[in-house]
């Protein structure tokens, strides 16, 4: 019998028992022949998840490490950071903190980025790269990534650098078909592996640009990652138990199939939306921009979202509170990774029971 899932954070997410168990395999040397064989077998399968015919590297660090490394390695001077929430703002903070000429094009929180505005910004000024977040975990907004990537490619020679941290493995991310130069994603969200690893691609075009950047650092040098990866290893000692977990979970993901996985996530979002609508609970994200991996719901009049999060926690169930400025007004249900329809139903039933106590006027509508 598989475990019931009661953990609905928008990352980290629930990890299957067999994947957790894989981390207890005995240690091997990371320069040994058995490790190299293991890593080659893992890296032969990862491109199917990132939808690329190119290399997929693994960094032993969280997504922010690879965000910073991408800017340090591939941006010579100027970068346009597209923002619409807390994690896309992080791209801008990183770009400024490493001394790049960084401009920001912002959509309001809760709204998706507009490809036409991106196109116009690129007509006004030349940039080495554009950064964006596919799925803004803070606001539950999923940006139209294919359209934005096309706008960037059609109107400029800027690199397309994408944080797909909370979408990869749960929603379509077509690295090659959409012309993305760097797709990066930590493994702790829809990939459903414990935190600490980040997968990323590097297009030939991005690698050529990186060669022209003089100071790429050591730990932040994506070319160094690629070189070591091609030799079957890592720059430094990697988090070997996490790689064992990733290896097992990669089999789980590919056995389900990417399209089936995306469809399961879409159905989970649809069910959450139906449930919320029946109770008069609206989304904080615009209707045309709703994420299929995380629902960010606006707490209606009379419901304190933090009280709901606490009440569920007392029952051993975890959902996400609001993020940053949205903490007092929203709550988030992460329906990503290994969550099944039955787990979501059990969660929604528990929320109904808590609403009866916290906001009976809402529960009565159902
Ligand atoms: C969209 C997005 N980007 C970046 C990050 C940062 O990831 P990490 O904390 O793994 O560095 C997160 C974390 O939640 C995220 O949701």
mmCIF file of N, CA and C in Angstrom, residues 130-234:
data_model
loop_
_atom_site.group_PDB
_atom_site.id
_atom_site.type_symbol
_atom_site.label_atom_id
_atom_site.label_comp_id
_atom_site.label_asym_id
_atom_site.label_seq_id
_atom_site.Cartn_x
_atom_site.Cartn_y
_atom_site.Cartn_z
ATOM 1 N N UNK A 130 17.829 37.435 -21.431
ATOM 2 C CA UNK A 130 16.573 37.746 -20.735
ATOM 3 C C UNK A 130 16.330 36.606 -19.753
ATOM 4 N N UNK A 131 15.974 36.950 -18.517
ATOM 5 C CA UNK A 131 15.636 35.903 -17.539
ATOM 6 C C UNK A 131 14.145 35.957 -17.241
ATOM 7 N N UNK A 132 13.588 34.794 -16.961
ATOM 8 C CA UNK A 132 12.206 34.760 -16.484
ATOM 9 C C UNK A 132 11.956 33.510 -15.663
ATOM 10 N N UNK A 133 10.846 33.553 -14.939
ATOM 11 C CA UNK A 133 10.395 32.398 -14.173
ATOM 12 C C UNK A 133 9.157 31.857 -14.880
ATOM 13 N N UNK A 134 9.181 30.582 -15.226
ATOM 14 C CA UNK A 134 8.014 30.000 -15.908
ATOM 15 C C UNK A 134 6.812 30.009 -14.977
ATOM 16 N N UNK A 135 7.015 29.446 -13.783
ATOM 17 C CA UNK A 135 5.895 29.310 -12.844
ATOM 18 C C UNK A 135 6.248 30.057 -11.562
ATOM 19 N N UNK A 136 5.577 31.178 -11.344
ATOM 20 C CA UNK A 136 5.858 31.999 -10.151
ATOM 21 C C UNK A 136 5.209 31.335 -8.940
ATOM 22 N N UNK A 137 6.002 30.633 -8.173
ATOM 23 C CA UNK A 137 5.471 29.886 -7.033
ATOM 24 C C UNK A 137 4.832 30.821 -6.004
ATOM 25 N N UNK A 138 5.311 32.053 -5.938
ATOM 26 C CA UNK A 138 4.794 32.973 -4.920
ATOM 27 C C UNK A 138 3.365 33.421 -5.214
ATOM 28 N N UNK A 139 2.994 33.480 -6.480
ATOM 29 C CA UNK A 139 1.666 34.011 -6.841
ATOM 30 C C UNK A 139 0.794 32.986 -7.563
ATOM 31 N N UNK A 140 1.338 31.809 -7.844
ATOM 32 C CA UNK A 140 0.566 30.798 -8.568
ATOM 33 C C UNK A 140 0.298 31.191 -10.015
ATOM 34 N N UNK A 141 1.215 31.945 -10.597
ATOM 35 C CA UNK A 141 1.067 32.355 -12.003
ATOM 36 C C UNK A 141 1.974 31.508 -12.886
ATOM 37 N N UNK A 142 1.399 30.965 -13.958
ATOM 38 C CA UNK A 142 2.218 30.272 -14.954
ATOM 39 C C UNK A 142 2.287 31.157 -16.194
ATOM 40 N N UNK A 143 3.492 31.565 -16.544
ATOM 41 C CA UNK A 143 3.671 32.449 -17.704
ATOM 42 C C UNK A 143 3.591 31.677 -19.013
ATOM 43 N N UNK A 144 3.159 32.355 -20.084
ATOM 44 C CA UNK A 144 3.119 31.685 -21.402
ATOM 45 C C UNK A 144 4.536 31.565 -21.962
ATOM 46 N N UNK A 145 5.231 30.556 -21.504
ATOM 47 C CA UNK A 145 6.674 30.442 -21.781
ATOM 48 C C UNK A 145 6.984 30.319 -23.271
ATOM 49 N N UNK A 146 6.217 29.500 -23.983
ATOM 50 C CA UNK A 146 6.516 29.312 -25.411
ATOM 51 C C UNK A 146 6.421 30.652 -26.144
ATOM 52 N N UNK A 147 5.380 31.425 -25.843
ATOM 53 C CA UNK A 147 5.161 32.706 -26.531
ATOM 54 C C UNK A 147 6.244 33.725 -26.151
ATOM 55 N N UNK A 148 6.616 33.718 -24.883
ATOM 56 C CA UNK A 148 7.637 34.697 -24.459
ATOM 57 C C UNK A 148 8.990 34.333 -25.082
ATOM 58 N N UNK A 149 9.306 33.045 -25.077
ATOM 59 C CA UNK A 149 10.582 32.623 -25.683
ATOM 60 C C UNK A 149 10.600 32.998 -27.163
ATOM 61 N N UNK A 150 9.442 32.807 -27.831
ATOM 62 C CA UNK A 150 9.382 33.163 -29.257
ATOM 63 C C UNK A 150 9.580 34.666 -29.434
ATOM 64 N N UNK A 151 8.951 35.462 -28.573
ATOM 65 C CA UNK A 151 9.096 36.927 -28.675
ATOM 66 C C UNK A 151 10.570 37.319 -28.518
ATOM 67 N N UNK A 152 11.248 36.668 -27.600
ATOM 68 C CA UNK A 152 12.666 37.011 -27.365
ATOM 69 C C UNK A 152 13.500 36.602 -28.580
ATOM 70 N N UNK A 153 13.272 35.365 -29.066
ATOM 71 C CA UNK A 153 14.087 34.863 -30.187
ATOM 72 C C UNK A 153 13.810 35.655 -31.460
ATOM 73 N N UNK A 154 12.529 36.033 -31.692
ATOM 74 C CA UNK A 154 12.188 36.734 -32.933
ATOM 75 C C UNK A 154 12.741 38.148 -32.964
ATOM 76 N N UNK A 155 12.832 38.783 -31.784
ATOM 77 C CA UNK A 155 13.150 40.208 -31.826
ATOM 78 C C UNK A 155 14.559 40.530 -31.337
ATOM 79 N N UNK A 156 15.364 39.518 -31.029
ATOM 80 C CA UNK A 156 16.705 39.835 -30.504
ATOM 81 C C UNK A 156 17.616 38.612 -30.594
ATOM 82 N N UNK A 157 18.886 38.843 -30.201
ATOM 83 C CA UNK A 157 19.777 37.681 -30.095
ATOM 84 C C UNK A 157 20.059 37.362 -28.620
ATOM 85 N N UNK A 158 19.187 37.857 -27.744
ATOM 86 C CA UNK A 158 19.380 37.619 -26.300
ATOM 87 C C UNK A 158 19.181 36.142 -25.966
ATOM 88 N N UNK A 159 19.979 35.662 -25.033
ATOM 89 C CA UNK A 159 19.783 34.292 -24.534
ATOM 90 C C UNK A 159 18.484 34.230 -23.744
ATOM 91 N N UNK A 160 17.825 33.083 -23.819
ATOM 92 C CA UNK A 160 16.577 32.878 -23.069
ATOM 93 C C UNK A 160 16.906 31.992 -21.871
ATOM 94 N N UNK A 161 16.843 32.578 -20.681
ATOM 95 C CA UNK A 161 17.258 31.856 -19.465
ATOM 96 C C UNK A 161 16.031 31.693 -18.571
ATOM 97 N N UNK A 162 15.664 30.434 -18.339
ATOM 98 C CA UNK A 162 14.363 30.163 -17.713
ATOM 99 C C UNK A 162 14.493 29.372 -16.419
ATOM 100 N N UNK A 163 13.888 29.917 -15.376
ATOM 101 C CA UNK A 163 13.680 29.191 -14.125
ATOM 102 C C UNK A 163 12.382 28.403 -14.291
ATOM 103 N N UNK A 164 12.523 27.082 -14.386
ATOM 104 C CA UNK A 164 11.333 26.217 -14.483
ATOM 105 C C UNK A 164 11.224 25.409 -13.190
ATOM 106 N N UNK A 165 11.611 26.048 -12.091
ATOM 107 C CA UNK A 165 11.765 25.341 -10.816
ATOM 108 C C UNK A 165 10.468 24.654 -10.386
ATOM 109 N N UNK A 166 9.343 25.370 -10.458
ATOM 110 C CA UNK A 166 8.114 24.728 -9.975
ATOM 111 C C UNK A 166 7.183 24.312 -11.106
ATOM 112 N N UNK A 167 7.730 24.183 -12.315
ATOM 113 C CA UNK A 167 6.918 23.646 -13.413
ATOM 114 C C UNK A 167 7.499 22.356 -13.989
ATOM 115 N N UNK A 168 8.818 22.240 -14.042
ATOM 116 C CA UNK A 168 9.421 21.073 -14.690
ATOM 117 C C UNK A 168 8.944 19.781 -14.026
ATOM 118 N N UNK A 169 8.432 18.882 -14.842
ATOM 119 C CA UNK A 169 7.927 17.619 -14.299
ATOM 120 C C UNK A 169 6.440 17.664 -14.008
ATOM 121 N N UNK A 170 5.840 18.873 -14.079
ATOM 122 C CA UNK A 170 4.407 18.994 -13.818
ATOM 123 C C UNK A 170 3.664 19.691 -14.945
ATOM 124 N N UNK A 171 4.391 20.426 -15.763
ATOM 125 C CA UNK A 171 3.778 21.181 -16.863
ATOM 126 C C UNK A 171 4.741 21.155 -18.049
ATOM 127 N N UNK A 172 4.223 21.304 -19.269
ATOM 128 C CA UNK A 172 5.117 21.245 -20.420
ATOM 129 C C UNK A 172 6.233 22.299 -20.364
ATOM 130 N N UNK A 173 7.455 21.828 -20.549
ATOM 131 C CA UNK A 173 8.622 22.715 -20.704
ATOM 132 C C UNK A 173 9.414 22.090 -21.843
ATOM 133 N N UNK A 174 9.354 22.706 -23.014
ATOM 134 C CA UNK A 174 9.979 22.138 -24.210
ATOM 135 C C UNK A 174 11.262 22.914 -24.499
ATOM 136 N N UNK A 175 12.331 22.487 -23.879
ATOM 137 C CA UNK A 175 13.585 23.250 -23.969
ATOM 138 C C UNK A 175 14.000 23.490 -25.420
ATOM 139 N N UNK A 176 14.082 22.442 -26.217
ATOM 140 C CA UNK A 176 14.579 22.607 -27.591
ATOM 141 C C UNK A 176 13.533 23.273 -28.488
ATOM 142 N N UNK A 177 12.308 22.764 -28.445
ATOM 143 C CA UNK A 177 11.293 23.276 -29.374
ATOM 144 C C UNK A 177 10.992 24.753 -29.131
ATOM 145 N N UNK A 178 11.121 25.198 -27.902
ATOM 146 C CA UNK A 178 10.801 26.600 -27.601
ATOM 147 C C UNK A 178 12.036 27.502 -27.633
ATOM 148 N N UNK A 179 13.185 26.947 -27.967
ATOM 149 C CA UNK A 179 14.389 27.763 -28.116
ATOM 150 C C UNK A 179 14.926 28.313 -26.802
ATOM 151 N N UNK A 180 14.856 27.506 -25.750
ATOM 152 C CA UNK A 180 15.357 27.966 -24.441
ATOM 153 C C UNK A 180 16.847 27.624 -24.328
ATOM 154 N N UNK A 181 17.648 28.613 -23.948
ATOM 155 C CA UNK A 181 19.093 28.383 -23.855
ATOM 156 C C UNK A 181 19.493 27.713 -22.547
ATOM 157 N N UNK A 182 18.868 28.166 -21.465
ATOM 158 C CA UNK A 182 19.123 27.514 -20.173
ATOM 159 C C UNK A 182 17.764 27.268 -19.522
ATOM 160 N N UNK A 183 17.459 25.996 -19.276
ATOM 161 C CA UNK A 183 16.308 25.647 -18.439
ATOM 162 C C UNK A 183 16.895 25.129 -17.146
ATOM 163 N N UNK A 184 16.448 25.679 -16.029
ATOM 164 C CA UNK A 184 16.967 25.161 -14.753
ATOM 165 C C UNK A 184 15.814 24.849 -13.818
ATOM 166 N N UNK A 185 15.997 23.810 -13.025
ATOM 167 C CA UNK A 185 14.949 23.452 -12.059
ATOM 168 C C UNK A 185 15.536 22.648 -10.917
ATOM 169 N N UNK A 186 15.280 23.101 -9.710
ATOM 170 C CA UNK A 186 15.603 22.304 -8.525
ATOM 171 C C UNK A 186 14.721 21.060 -8.535
ATOM 172 N N UNK A 187 15.161 20.028 -7.835
ATOM 173 C CA UNK A 187 14.447 18.749 -7.930
ATOM 174 C C UNK A 187 13.350 18.590 -6.877
ATOM 175 N N UNK A 188 13.168 19.601 -6.014
ATOM 176 C CA UNK A 188 12.293 19.414 -4.854
ATOM 177 C C UNK A 188 10.836 19.800 -5.081
ATOM 178 N N UNK A 189 10.468 20.052 -6.334
ATOM 179 C CA UNK A 189 9.083 20.483 -6.570
ATOM 180 C C UNK A 189 8.363 19.384 -7.360
ATOM 181 N N UNK A 190 7.990 19.656 -8.632
ATOM 182 C CA UNK A 190 7.221 18.647 -9.361
ATOM 183 C C UNK A 190 8.062 17.414 -9.713
ATOM 184 N N UNK A 191 9.372 17.523 -9.608
ATOM 185 C CA UNK A 191 10.240 16.348 -9.840
ATOM 186 C C UNK A 191 10.161 15.389 -8.637
ATOM 187 N N UNK A 192 9.874 15.950 -7.452
ATOM 188 C CA UNK A 192 9.608 15.145 -6.247
ATOM 189 C C UNK A 192 10.804 14.331 -5.731
ATOM 190 N N UNK A 193 11.925 15.007 -5.656
ATOM 191 C CA UNK A 193 13.148 14.462 -5.048
ATOM 192 C C UNK A 193 13.479 15.421 -3.891
ATOM 193 N N UNK A 194 14.102 14.977 -2.814
ATOM 194 C CA UNK A 194 14.432 15.926 -1.745
ATOM 195 C C UNK A 194 15.275 17.104 -2.260
ATOM 196 N N UNK A 195 15.217 18.241 -1.566
ATOM 197 C CA UNK A 195 15.943 19.428 -2.027
ATOM 198 C C UNK A 195 17.455 19.232 -2.038
ATOM 199 N N UNK A 196 18.129 19.985 -2.909
ATOM 200 C CA UNK A 196 19.594 19.974 -2.889
ATOM 201 C C UNK A 196 20.245 19.738 -4.236
ATOM 202 N N UNK A 197 19.423 19.416 -5.256
ATOM 203 C CA UNK A 197 19.988 19.246 -6.603
ATOM 204 C C UNK A 197 19.259 20.167 -7.573
ATOM 205 N N UNK A 198 19.958 20.606 -8.605
ATOM 206 C CA UNK A 198 19.322 21.399 -9.661
ATOM 207 C C UNK A 198 19.735 20.857 -11.025
ATOM 208 N N UNK A 199 18.744 20.625 -11.871
ATOM 209 C CA UNK A 199 18.996 20.164 -13.241
ATOM 210 C C UNK A 199 19.064 21.389 -14.135
ATOM 211 N N UNK A 200 19.950 21.369 -15.112
ATOM 212 C CA UNK A 200 19.955 22.499 -16.056
ATOM 213 C C UNK A 200 20.523 22.113 -17.407
ATOM 214 N N UNK A 201 20.064 22.849 -18.418
ATOM 215 C CA UNK A 201 20.572 22.684 -19.782
ATOM 216 C C UNK A 201 21.469 23.879 -20.101
ATOM 217 N N UNK A 202 22.254 23.735 -21.148
ATOM 218 C CA UNK A 202 23.095 24.844 -21.621
ATOM 219 C C UNK A 202 23.200 24.690 -23.137
ATOM 220 N N UNK A 203 22.585 25.602 -23.873
ATOM 221 C CA UNK A 203 22.619 25.472 -25.340
ATOM 222 C C UNK A 203 24.027 25.776 -25.849
ATOM 223 N N UNK A 204 24.307 25.363 -27.069
ATOM 224 C CA UNK A 204 25.627 25.660 -27.657
ATOM 225 C C UNK A 204 25.820 27.171 -27.748
ATOM 226 N N UNK A 205 24.736 27.871 -28.100
ATOM 227 C CA UNK A 205 24.779 29.333 -28.213
ATOM 228 C C UNK A 205 25.150 29.951 -26.859
ATOM 229 N N UNK A 206 24.567 29.444 -25.785
ATOM 230 C CA UNK A 206 24.879 29.976 -24.447
ATOM 231 C C UNK A 206 26.321 29.648 -24.074
ATOM 232 N N UNK A 207 26.779 28.461 -24.459
ATOM 233 C CA UNK A 207 28.166 28.075 -24.141
ATOM 234 C C UNK A 207 29.152 28.971 -24.891
ATOM 235 N N UNK A 208 28.817 29.287 -26.147
ATOM 236 C CA UNK A 208 29.707 30.187 -26.922
ATOM 237 C C UNK A 208 29.778 31.564 -26.272
ATOM 238 N N UNK A 209 28.629 32.037 -25.805
ATOM 239 C CA UNK A 209 28.627 33.354 -25.128
ATOM 240 C C UNK A 209 29.461 33.292 -23.845
ATOM 241 N N UNK A 210 29.312 32.186 -23.127
ATOM 242 C CA UNK A 210 30.030 32.058 -21.852
ATOM 243 C C UNK A 210 31.543 32.091 -22.085
ATOM 244 N N UNK A 211 31.980 31.531 -23.219
ATOM 245 C CA UNK A 211 33.417 31.538 -23.490
ATOM 246 C C UNK A 211 33.974 32.958 -23.562
ATOM 247 N N UNK A 212 33.112 33.906 -23.894
ATOM 248 C CA UNK A 212 33.570 35.303 -24.011
ATOM 249 C C UNK A 212 33.506 36.047 -22.676
ATOM 250 N N UNK A 213 32.921 35.422 -21.670
ATOM 251 C CA UNK A 213 32.853 36.076 -20.347
ATOM 252 C C UNK A 213 34.134 35.731 -19.593
ATOM 253 N N UNK A 214 34.868 36.778 -19.196
ATOM 254 C CA UNK A 214 36.206 36.530 -18.653
ATOM 255 C C UNK A 214 36.173 35.895 -17.255
ATOM 256 N N UNK A 215 35.339 36.450 -16.366
ATOM 257 C CA UNK A 215 35.345 35.972 -14.970
ATOM 258 C C UNK A 215 34.051 35.241 -14.677
ATOM 259 N N UNK A 216 34.120 33.924 -14.798
ATOM 260 C CA UNK A 216 32.902 33.121 -14.578
ATOM 261 C C UNK A 216 32.899 32.480 -13.188
ATOM 262 N N UNK A 217 33.911 32.804 -12.372
ATOM 263 C CA UNK A 217 34.018 32.183 -11.062
ATOM 264 C C UNK A 217 34.473 30.742 -11.192
ATOM 265 N N UNK A 218 34.410 30.011 -10.117
ATOM 266 C CA UNK A 218 34.790 28.598 -10.138
ATOM 267 C C UNK A 218 33.535 27.749 -9.974
ATOM 268 N N UNK A 219 32.876 27.932 -8.821
ATOM 269 C CA UNK A 219 31.663 27.143 -8.539
ATOM 270 C C UNK A 219 30.501 27.598 -9.417
ATOM 271 N N UNK A 220 30.634 28.779 -10.000
ATOM 272 C CA UNK A 220 29.535 29.341 -10.794
ATOM 273 C C UNK A 220 29.793 29.229 -12.299
ATOM 274 N N UNK A 221 30.804 28.496 -12.692
ATOM 275 C CA UNK A 221 31.170 28.437 -14.112
ATOM 276 C C UNK A 221 30.428 27.279 -14.806
ATOM 277 N N UNK A 222 29.422 27.637 -15.578
ATOM 278 C CA UNK A 222 28.616 26.577 -16.218
ATOM 279 C C UNK A 222 29.415 25.790 -17.251
ATOM 280 N N UNK A 223 30.440 26.398 -17.834
ATOM 281 C CA UNK A 223 31.271 25.649 -18.791
ATOM 282 C C UNK A 223 32.067 24.554 -18.079
ATOM 283 N N UNK A 224 32.495 24.879 -16.873
ATOM 284 C CA UNK A 224 33.234 23.883 -16.076
ATOM 285 C C UNK A 224 32.307 22.709 -15.728
ATOM 286 N N UNK A 225 31.037 23.024 -15.397
ATOM 287 C CA UNK A 225 30.058 21.955 -15.116
ATOM 288 C C UNK A 225 29.920 21.049 -16.346
ATOM 289 N N UNK A 226 29.806 21.701 -17.504
ATOM 290 C CA UNK A 226 29.576 20.906 -18.718
ATOM 291 C C UNK A 226 30.783 20.028 -19.045
ATOM 292 N N UNK A 227 31.964 20.609 -18.871
ATOM 293 C CA UNK A 227 33.190 19.849 -19.166
ATOM 294 C C UNK A 227 33.268 18.595 -18.271
ATOM 295 N N UNK A 228 33.046 18.795 -16.970
ATOM 296 C CA UNK A 228 33.121 17.665 -16.042
ATOM 297 C C UNK A 228 31.997 16.659 -16.329
ATOM 298 N N UNK A 229 30.827 17.175 -16.618
ATOM 299 C CA UNK A 229 29.676 16.314 -16.927
ATOM 300 C C UNK A 229 30.022 15.408 -18.110
ATOM 301 N N UNK A 230 30.639 15.987 -19.120
ATOM 302 C CA UNK A 230 30.965 15.188 -20.315
ATOM 303 C C UNK A 230 32.021 14.129 -20.024
ATOM 304 N N UNK A 231 32.790 14.360 -18.960
ATOM 305 C CA UNK A 231 33.760 13.327 -18.546
ATOM 306 C C UNK A 231 33.107 12.297 -17.624
ATOM 307 N N UNK A 232 31.824 12.529 -17.278
ATOM 308 C CA UNK A 232 31.111 11.579 -16.421
ATOM 309 C C UNK A 232 31.181 11.923 -14.948
ATOM 310 N N UNK A 233 31.299 13.207 -14.631
ATOM 311 C CA UNK A 233 31.403 13.544 -13.205
ATOM 312 C C UNK A 233 31.070 14.979 -12.888
ATOM 313 N N UNK A 234 31.595 15.416 -11.760
ATOM 314 C CA UNK A 234 31.243 16.709 -11.163
ATOM 315 C C UNK A 234 32.501 17.524 -10.879
#
